[in-house]
XYZ file of C-alpha atoms in Angstrom:
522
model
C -3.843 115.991 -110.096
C -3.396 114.457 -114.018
C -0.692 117.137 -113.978
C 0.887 116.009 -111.068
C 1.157 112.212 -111.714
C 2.442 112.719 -115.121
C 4.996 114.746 -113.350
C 6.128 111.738 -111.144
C 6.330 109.315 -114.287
C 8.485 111.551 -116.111
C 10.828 111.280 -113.120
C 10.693 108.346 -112.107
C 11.322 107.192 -116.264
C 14.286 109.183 -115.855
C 15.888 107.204 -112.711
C 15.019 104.154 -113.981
C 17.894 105.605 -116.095
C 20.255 105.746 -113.452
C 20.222 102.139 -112.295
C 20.794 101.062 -115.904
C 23.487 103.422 -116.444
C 22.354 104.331 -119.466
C 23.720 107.989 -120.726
C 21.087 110.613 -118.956
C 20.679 114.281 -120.310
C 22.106 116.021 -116.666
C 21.037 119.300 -117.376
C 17.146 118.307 -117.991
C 16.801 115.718 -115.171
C 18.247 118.458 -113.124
C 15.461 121.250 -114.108
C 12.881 118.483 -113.070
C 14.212 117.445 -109.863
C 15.195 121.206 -109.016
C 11.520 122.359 -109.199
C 9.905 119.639 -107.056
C 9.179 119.815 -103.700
C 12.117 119.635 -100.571
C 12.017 115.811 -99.445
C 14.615 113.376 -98.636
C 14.143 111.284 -101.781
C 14.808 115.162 -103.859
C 18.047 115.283 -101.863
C 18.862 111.786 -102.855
C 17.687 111.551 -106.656
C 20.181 115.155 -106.695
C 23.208 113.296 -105.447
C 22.724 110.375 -107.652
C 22.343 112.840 -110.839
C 25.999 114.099 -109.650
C 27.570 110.942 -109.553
C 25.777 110.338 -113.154
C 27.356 113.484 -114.319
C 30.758 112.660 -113.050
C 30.597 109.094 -115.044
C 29.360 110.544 -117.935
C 32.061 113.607 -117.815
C 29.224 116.405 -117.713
C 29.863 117.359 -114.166
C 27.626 119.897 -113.029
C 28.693 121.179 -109.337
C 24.904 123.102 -108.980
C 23.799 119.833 -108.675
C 25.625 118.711 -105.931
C 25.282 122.522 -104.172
C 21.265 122.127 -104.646
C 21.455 118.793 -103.119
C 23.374 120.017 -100.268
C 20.962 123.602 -99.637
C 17.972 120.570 -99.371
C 19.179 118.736 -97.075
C 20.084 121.237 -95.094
C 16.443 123.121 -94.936
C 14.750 119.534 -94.249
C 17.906 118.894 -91.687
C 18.725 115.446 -93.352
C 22.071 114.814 -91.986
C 23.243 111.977 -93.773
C 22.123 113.817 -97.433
C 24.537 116.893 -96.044
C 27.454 114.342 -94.817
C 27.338 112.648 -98.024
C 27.139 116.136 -100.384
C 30.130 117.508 -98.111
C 32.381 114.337 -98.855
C 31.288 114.371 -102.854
C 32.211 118.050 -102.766
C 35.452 117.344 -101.213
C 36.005 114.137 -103.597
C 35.589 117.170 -106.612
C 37.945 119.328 -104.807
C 40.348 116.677 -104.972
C 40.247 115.982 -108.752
C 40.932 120.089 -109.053
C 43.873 119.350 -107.034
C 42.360 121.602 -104.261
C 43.284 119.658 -101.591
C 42.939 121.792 -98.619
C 39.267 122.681 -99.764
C 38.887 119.116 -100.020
C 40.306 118.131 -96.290
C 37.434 120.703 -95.320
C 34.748 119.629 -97.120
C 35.655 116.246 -95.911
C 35.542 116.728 -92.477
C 32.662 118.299 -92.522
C 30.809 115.855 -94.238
C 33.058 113.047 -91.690
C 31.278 115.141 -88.923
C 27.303 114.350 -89.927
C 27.976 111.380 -91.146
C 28.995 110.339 -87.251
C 25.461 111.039 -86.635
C 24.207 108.503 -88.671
C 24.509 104.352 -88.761
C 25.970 104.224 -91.936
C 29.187 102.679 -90.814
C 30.497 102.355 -94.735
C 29.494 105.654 -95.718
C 32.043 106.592 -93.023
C 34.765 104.525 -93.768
C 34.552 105.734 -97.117
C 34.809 109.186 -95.851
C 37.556 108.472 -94.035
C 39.639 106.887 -96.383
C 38.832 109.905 -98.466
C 40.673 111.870 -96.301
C 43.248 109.579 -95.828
C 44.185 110.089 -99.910
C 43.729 113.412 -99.721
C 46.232 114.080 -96.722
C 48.624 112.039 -98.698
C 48.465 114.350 -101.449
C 49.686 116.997 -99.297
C 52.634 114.774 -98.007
C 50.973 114.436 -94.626
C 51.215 110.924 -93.728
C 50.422 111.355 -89.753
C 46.773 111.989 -90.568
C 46.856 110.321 -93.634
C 47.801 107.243 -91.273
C 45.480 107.987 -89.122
C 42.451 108.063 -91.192
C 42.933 104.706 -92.765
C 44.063 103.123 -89.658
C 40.193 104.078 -87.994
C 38.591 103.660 -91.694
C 40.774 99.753 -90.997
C 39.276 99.245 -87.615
C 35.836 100.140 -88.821
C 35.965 97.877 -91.596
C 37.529 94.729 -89.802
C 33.862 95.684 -87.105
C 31.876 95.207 -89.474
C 33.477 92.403 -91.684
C 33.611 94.691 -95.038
C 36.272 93.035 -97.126
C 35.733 95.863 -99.580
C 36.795 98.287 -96.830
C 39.706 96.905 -95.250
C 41.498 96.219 -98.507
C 40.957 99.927 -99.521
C 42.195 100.922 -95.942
C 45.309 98.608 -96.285
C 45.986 99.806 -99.737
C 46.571 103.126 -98.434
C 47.981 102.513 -95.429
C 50.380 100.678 -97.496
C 50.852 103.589 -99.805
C 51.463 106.145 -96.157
C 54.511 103.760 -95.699
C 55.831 104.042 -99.378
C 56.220 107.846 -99.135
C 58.048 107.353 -96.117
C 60.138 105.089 -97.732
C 59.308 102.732 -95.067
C 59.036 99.767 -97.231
C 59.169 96.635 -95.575
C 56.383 97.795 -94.041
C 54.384 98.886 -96.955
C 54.866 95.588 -97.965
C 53.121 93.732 -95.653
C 50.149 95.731 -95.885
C 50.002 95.413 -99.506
C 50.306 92.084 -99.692
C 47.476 91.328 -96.902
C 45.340 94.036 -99.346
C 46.193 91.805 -102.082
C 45.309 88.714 -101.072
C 41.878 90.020 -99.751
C 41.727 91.324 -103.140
C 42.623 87.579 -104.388
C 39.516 86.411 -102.440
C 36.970 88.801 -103.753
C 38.382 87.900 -106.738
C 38.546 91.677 -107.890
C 41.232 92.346 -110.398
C 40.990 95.859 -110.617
C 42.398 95.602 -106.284
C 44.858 93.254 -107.455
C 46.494 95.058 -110.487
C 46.272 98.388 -108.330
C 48.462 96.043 -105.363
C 50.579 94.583 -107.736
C 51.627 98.259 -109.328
C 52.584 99.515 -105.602
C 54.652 96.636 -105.074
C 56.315 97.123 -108.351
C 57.074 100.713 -107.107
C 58.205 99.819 -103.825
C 61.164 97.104 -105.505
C 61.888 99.746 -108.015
C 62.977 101.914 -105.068
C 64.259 99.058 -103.039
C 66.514 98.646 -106.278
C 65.213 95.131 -106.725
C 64.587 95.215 -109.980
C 64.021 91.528 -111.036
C 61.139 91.184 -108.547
C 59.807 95.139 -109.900
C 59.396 93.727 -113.121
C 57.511 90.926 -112.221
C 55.143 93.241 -110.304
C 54.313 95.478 -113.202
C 54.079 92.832 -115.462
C 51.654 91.353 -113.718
C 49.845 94.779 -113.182
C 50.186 95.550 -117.163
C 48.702 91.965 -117.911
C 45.726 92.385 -115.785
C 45.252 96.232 -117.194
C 45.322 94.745 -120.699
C 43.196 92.034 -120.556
C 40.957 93.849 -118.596
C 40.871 97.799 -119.605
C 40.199 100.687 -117.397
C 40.650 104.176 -118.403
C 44.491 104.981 -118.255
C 45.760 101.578 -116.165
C 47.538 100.772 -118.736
C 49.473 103.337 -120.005
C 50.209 104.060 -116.155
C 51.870 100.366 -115.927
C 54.125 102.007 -118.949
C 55.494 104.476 -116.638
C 56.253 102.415 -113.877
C 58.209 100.347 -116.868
C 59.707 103.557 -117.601
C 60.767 104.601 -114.307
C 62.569 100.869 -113.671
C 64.531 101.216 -117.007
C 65.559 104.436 -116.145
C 66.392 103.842 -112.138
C 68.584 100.666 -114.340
C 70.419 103.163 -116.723
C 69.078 101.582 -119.961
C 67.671 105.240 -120.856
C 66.266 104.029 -124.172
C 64.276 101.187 -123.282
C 62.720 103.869 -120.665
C 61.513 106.039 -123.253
C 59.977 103.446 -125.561
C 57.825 103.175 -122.206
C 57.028 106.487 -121.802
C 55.900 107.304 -125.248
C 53.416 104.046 -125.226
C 52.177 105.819 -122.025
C 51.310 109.028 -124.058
C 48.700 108.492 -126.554
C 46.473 107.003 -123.682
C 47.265 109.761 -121.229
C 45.941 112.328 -123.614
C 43.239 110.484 -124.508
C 42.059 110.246 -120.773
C 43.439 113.447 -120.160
C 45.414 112.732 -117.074
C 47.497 115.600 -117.087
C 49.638 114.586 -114.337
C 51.034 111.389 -114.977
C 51.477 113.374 -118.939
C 53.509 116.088 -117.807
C 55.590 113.817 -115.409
C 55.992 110.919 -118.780
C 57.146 114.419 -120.997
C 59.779 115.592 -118.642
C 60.860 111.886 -117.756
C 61.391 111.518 -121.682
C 63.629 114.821 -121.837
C 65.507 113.392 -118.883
C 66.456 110.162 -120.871
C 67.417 112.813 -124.047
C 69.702 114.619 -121.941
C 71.299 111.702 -120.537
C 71.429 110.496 -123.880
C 73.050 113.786 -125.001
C 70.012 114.236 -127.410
C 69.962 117.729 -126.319
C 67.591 119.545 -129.168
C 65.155 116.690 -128.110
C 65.171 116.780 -124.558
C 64.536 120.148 -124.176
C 61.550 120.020 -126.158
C 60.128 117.363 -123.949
C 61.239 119.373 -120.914
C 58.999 122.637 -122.114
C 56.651 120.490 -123.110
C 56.423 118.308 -119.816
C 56.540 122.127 -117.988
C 54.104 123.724 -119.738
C 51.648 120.612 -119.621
C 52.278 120.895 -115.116
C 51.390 124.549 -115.084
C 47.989 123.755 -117.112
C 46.992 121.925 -113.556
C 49.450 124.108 -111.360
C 50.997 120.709 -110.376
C 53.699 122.180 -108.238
C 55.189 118.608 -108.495
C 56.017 118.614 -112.067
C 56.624 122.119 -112.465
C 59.527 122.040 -109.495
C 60.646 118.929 -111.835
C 60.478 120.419 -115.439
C 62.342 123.572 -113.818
C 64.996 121.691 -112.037
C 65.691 119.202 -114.984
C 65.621 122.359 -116.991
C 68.800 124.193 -115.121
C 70.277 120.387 -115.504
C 69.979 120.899 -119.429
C 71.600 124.371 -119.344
C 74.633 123.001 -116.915
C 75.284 120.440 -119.772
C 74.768 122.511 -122.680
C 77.024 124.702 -121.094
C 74.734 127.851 -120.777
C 75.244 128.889 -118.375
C 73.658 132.093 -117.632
C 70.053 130.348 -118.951
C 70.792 127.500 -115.920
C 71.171 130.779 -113.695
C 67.984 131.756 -114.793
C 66.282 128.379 -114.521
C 67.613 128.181 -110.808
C 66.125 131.379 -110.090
C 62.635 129.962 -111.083
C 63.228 126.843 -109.033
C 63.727 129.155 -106.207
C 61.151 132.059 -106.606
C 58.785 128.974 -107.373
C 59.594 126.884 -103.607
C 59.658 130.523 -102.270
C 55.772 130.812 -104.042
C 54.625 127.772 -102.677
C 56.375 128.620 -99.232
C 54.588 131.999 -99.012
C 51.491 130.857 -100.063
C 51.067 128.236 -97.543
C 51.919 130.808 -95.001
C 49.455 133.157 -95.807
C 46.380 130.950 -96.433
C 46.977 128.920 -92.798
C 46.092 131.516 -90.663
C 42.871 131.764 -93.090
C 42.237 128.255 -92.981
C 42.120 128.060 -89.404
C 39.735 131.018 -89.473
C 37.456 129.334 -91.575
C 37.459 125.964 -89.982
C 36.733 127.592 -87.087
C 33.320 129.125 -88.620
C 32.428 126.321 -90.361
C 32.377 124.179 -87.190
C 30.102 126.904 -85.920
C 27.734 126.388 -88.913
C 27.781 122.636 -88.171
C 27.149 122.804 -85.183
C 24.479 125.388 -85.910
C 22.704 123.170 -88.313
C 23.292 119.995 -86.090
C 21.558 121.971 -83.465
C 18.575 122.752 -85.595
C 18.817 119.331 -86.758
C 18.020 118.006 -83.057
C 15.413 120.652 -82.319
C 13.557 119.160 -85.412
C 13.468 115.721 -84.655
C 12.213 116.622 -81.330
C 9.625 118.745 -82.380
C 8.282 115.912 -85.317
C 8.169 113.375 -82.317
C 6.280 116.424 -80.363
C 4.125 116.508 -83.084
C 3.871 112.903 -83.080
C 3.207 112.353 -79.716
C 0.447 114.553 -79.952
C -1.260 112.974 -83.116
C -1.556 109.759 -80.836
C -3.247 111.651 -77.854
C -5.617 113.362 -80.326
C -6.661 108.970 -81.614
C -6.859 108.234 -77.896
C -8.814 111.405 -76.841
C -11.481 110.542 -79.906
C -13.298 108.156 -77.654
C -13.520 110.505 -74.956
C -16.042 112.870 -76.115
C -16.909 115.044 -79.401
C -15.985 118.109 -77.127
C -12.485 116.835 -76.099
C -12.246 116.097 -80.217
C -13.412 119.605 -80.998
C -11.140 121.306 -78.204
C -8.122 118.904 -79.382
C -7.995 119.672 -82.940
C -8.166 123.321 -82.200
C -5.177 122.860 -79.613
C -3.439 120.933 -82.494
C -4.027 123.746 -85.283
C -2.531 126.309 -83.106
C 0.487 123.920 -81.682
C 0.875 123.073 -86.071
C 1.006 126.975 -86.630
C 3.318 127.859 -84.265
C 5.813 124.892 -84.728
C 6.196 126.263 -88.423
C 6.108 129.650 -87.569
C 9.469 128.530 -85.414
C 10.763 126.424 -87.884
C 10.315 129.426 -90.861
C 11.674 131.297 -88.560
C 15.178 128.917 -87.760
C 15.281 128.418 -91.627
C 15.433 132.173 -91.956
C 18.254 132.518 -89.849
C 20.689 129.458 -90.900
C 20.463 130.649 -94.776
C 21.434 134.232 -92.874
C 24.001 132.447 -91.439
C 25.511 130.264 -94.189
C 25.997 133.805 -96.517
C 28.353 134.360 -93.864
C 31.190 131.612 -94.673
C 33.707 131.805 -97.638
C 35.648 129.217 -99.174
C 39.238 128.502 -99.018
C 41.774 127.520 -101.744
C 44.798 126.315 -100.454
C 47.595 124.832 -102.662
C 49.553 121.762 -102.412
C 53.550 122.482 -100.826
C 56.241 120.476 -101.326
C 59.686 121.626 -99.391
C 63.296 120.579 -100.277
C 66.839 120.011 -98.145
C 68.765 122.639 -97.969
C 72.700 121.559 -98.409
C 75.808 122.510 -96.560
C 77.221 124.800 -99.096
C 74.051 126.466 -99.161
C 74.341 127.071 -95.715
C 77.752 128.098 -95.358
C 77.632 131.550 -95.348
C 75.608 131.570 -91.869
C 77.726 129.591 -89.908
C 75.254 127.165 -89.094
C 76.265 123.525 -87.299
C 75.251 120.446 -88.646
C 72.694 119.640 -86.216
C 71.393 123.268 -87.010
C 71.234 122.403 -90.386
C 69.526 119.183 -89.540
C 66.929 121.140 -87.597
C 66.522 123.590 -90.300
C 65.984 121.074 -92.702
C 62.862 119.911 -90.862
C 61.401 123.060 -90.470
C 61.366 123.401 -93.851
C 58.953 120.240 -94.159
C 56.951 121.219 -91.825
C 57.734 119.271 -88.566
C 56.764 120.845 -85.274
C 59.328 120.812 -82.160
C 58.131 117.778 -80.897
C 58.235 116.027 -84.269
C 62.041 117.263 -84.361
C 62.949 116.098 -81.235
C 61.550 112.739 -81.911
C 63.430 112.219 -84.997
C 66.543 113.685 -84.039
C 66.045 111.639 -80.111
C 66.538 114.934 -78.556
C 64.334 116.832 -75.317
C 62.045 119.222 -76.913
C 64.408 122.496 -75.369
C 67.339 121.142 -77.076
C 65.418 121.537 -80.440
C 64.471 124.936 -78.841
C 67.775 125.809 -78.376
C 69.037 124.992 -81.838
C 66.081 127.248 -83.332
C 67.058 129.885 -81.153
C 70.774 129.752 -82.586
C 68.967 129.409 -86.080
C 67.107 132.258 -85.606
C 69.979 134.642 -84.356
C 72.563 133.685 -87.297
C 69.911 134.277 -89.690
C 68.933 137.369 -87.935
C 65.088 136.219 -87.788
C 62.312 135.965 -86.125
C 60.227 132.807 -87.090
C 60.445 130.018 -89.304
C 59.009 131.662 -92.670
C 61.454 134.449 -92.628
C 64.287 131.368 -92.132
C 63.230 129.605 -95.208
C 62.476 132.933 -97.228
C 66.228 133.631 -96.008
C 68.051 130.686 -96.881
C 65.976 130.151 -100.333
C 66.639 133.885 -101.352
């Protein structure tokens, strides 16, 4: 018993830790908690250690995977929702971003079960970034537009700023900008309210993009600058140096290729220092783009490799299309010719990589979604059975107080009744535990990589004899866009797009849309 309550002052000392935010040793509060016994708070205390270890850099995914195998044996749905949406939140910072649209939903469907209504907005906004990421603004869109309505229910200013913000952002990728603009500007002026600066220099940066690609440069600059003031007066991580690339990217939409890279070098130091790879690799290949049209040419390509070779440390397929395509612009101008051959290969085989990749791991994806809404529902099930069996047990605990008063036999013949009903209820539930960690062996993860598809032009296209509004067609296909999403941008019926992919698919001699874009890539 001494042993015991030493035990629980130990731990409790070390989340006393937590709340203070003081640094914790991960790996040893993690060998306490992992040896004590299953219990909601144990599920809890594991997903607090993983946010610790994510502040403090040490992240430790057994943590969060421990966390997650508790609160599934005690069926404690809202420790599972919220250990799904961290895992997919981790998934995201790898820049797995299918994984983390699974692990998202998942965790989006248990968290329904609960009444946490802000545990799932934030899962839902979570999703809408991450759908974002993959260029899918109709579900990105969709996600903050119901994380917006839940927010505005329950008054969470918080909430509907975040939901605006990225609503806002859904509109800037479609280069629908008037539009992003009046969300961002009712996110900002919530932001204004709360008086939280970190919301406001985040609005203020987005607007600055937008007017940088509305070519309203005056007003862009007035943005940033009032982004970069906030981020300097009031640091956080990178901000800063990623107000220095916006500056960048202005100077260089305005020509003045100089005063662009003074921006992008400031941005560097602070981007390695943070180690945002990203935005480095993007700052890198934005410099050699100023050197070349500078006609600095020894200079920009070493910026170029070096912008390339930072991307394909983080396989961002963003960067490296960039860095290769800036690359075969270098080779054009230094007039090799044969090397810009070569670098237009890569670009190629690499949209052709990403293209065939995608294919393959869809039809695997929708396998696996499809048995890991099993498993939900499995453990859901299991969940229910549970809850009626504690209030069973319940139930029964009152009618053995009441039945006290009868009699010392109906006592005696009670408790035996309730040791037998006790046995068997966790003979069952042994039994149901047995079987779901059967089950769970059963499911294997997916990676699935980000795609990004370009237009194809008319001399590219020649040699098939392809009209324009097959072209046009074509061209969505290659992003993606179902028939009906064709139709609606093009204002055509639905068989008149059919019709055009039917042409398509005869003049390329093909039989579905991979082998088009393989054909017309190759």
């Amino acid at each position: 018993m001494r042993h015991y309550f030493l035990f629980l002052c130990v731990l409790t000392t070390s989340f006393t830790l937590f709340s203070q935010r003081k640094v914790v040793k991960i790996d040893s509060a993690y060998q306490v908690l992992k040896n004590t016994p299953n219990s909601i708070k144990k599920a809890d205390d594991l997903i607090a250690l993983y946010k610790q270890s994510i502040r403090q850099k040490e992240i430790n995914k057994e943590v969060i995977e421990t966390a997650l195998i508790v609160s599934e044996k005690i069926f404690y749905i809202k420790g599972i929702g919220i250990c799904y949406d961290r895992k997919g939140l981790t998934a995201r910072y790898e820049q797995d971003y299918s994984n983390s649209i699974t692990n998202h939903k998942r965790g989006l469907s248990f968290l329904k079960q609960t009444t946490d209504t802000l545990l799932i907005i934030k899962c839902l906004n979570n999703l809408g970034v991450t759908y974002r990421k993959l260029n899918l603004e109709k579900e990105a869109f969709e996600n903050y537009f119901n994380a917006l309505k839940l927010s505005e229910k329950i008054k969470s200013k918080r909430s509907i700023s975040i939901a605006l913000n990225g609503i806002g952002n859904v509109f800037i990728d479609t280069k629908q900008y008037d539009k992003a603009l009046y969300y961002l500007r009712k996110g900002i002026s919530i932001e204004k309210i709360r008086k939280n600066l970190k919301g406001q220099e985040y609005g203020f940066a987005n607007l600055g993009e937008i007017f940088i690609e509305k070519q309203v440069y005056d007003s862009a600059y007035f943005y940033i600058n009032k982004a970069l003031d906030i981020a300097i007066k009031h640091p956080r991580k990178e901000g800063v140096a990623i107000k220095y690339t916006l500056f960048g990217k202005l100077y260089q939409k305005q020509g003045d290729f100089k005063k662009s890279n003074q921006y992008f070098l400031k941005s560097i130091p602070q981007l390695q220092n943070f180690k945002n790879t990203r935005y480095l690799s993007k700052s890198y290949i934005n410099i050699g783009i100023n050197m070349l049209s500078l006609k600095q040419f020894k200079e920009s390509k070493t910026y170029i490799n070096q912008g390339l070779e930072t991307a394909k440390q983080i396989n961002s397929k963003e960067n490296i299309l960039l860095g290769y395509e800036t690359l075969t612009n270098y080779y054009s101008k230094t007039n090799q010719f044969k090397e810009a051959l070569y670098a237009q290969n890569l670009v190629l085989a690499f949209r052709d990589s990403i293209l065939n990749e995608a294919s393959h791991k869809s039809f695997i994806s929708t396998e696996i979604g499809y048995e890991s809404s099993k498993k939900d529902l499995k453990i859901q099930s299991l969940a229910k059975e549970k809850k009626k069996s504690d209030e069973q047990a319940n139930s029964n605990f009152w009618l053995f107080i009441s039945s006290v008063i009868i009699g010392v036999l109906a006592v005696i013949l009670l408790l035996v009744f309730m040791f037998l009903l006790k046995r068997n209820n966790n003979l069952e539930l042994d039994k149901k535990n047995t079987e779901l960690q059967n089950y769970l062996l059963q499911i294997k993860k997916l990676k699935v990589s980000h795609q990004k598809n370009d237009s194809f032009s008319n001399k590219e296209l020649k040699e098939f004899q392809l009209s324009k509004r097959e072209v046009e067609v074509l061209e969505f296909i290659s992003k993606g866009y179902s028939n009906a999403q064709i139709a609606e941008k093009m204002f055509v019926s639905n068989n008149t797009i059919k019709t055009h992919i039917s042409h398509i698919y005869s003049k390329l001699d093909v039989k579905n849309r991979v082998q088009a874009i393989q054909k017309i890539s190759q």
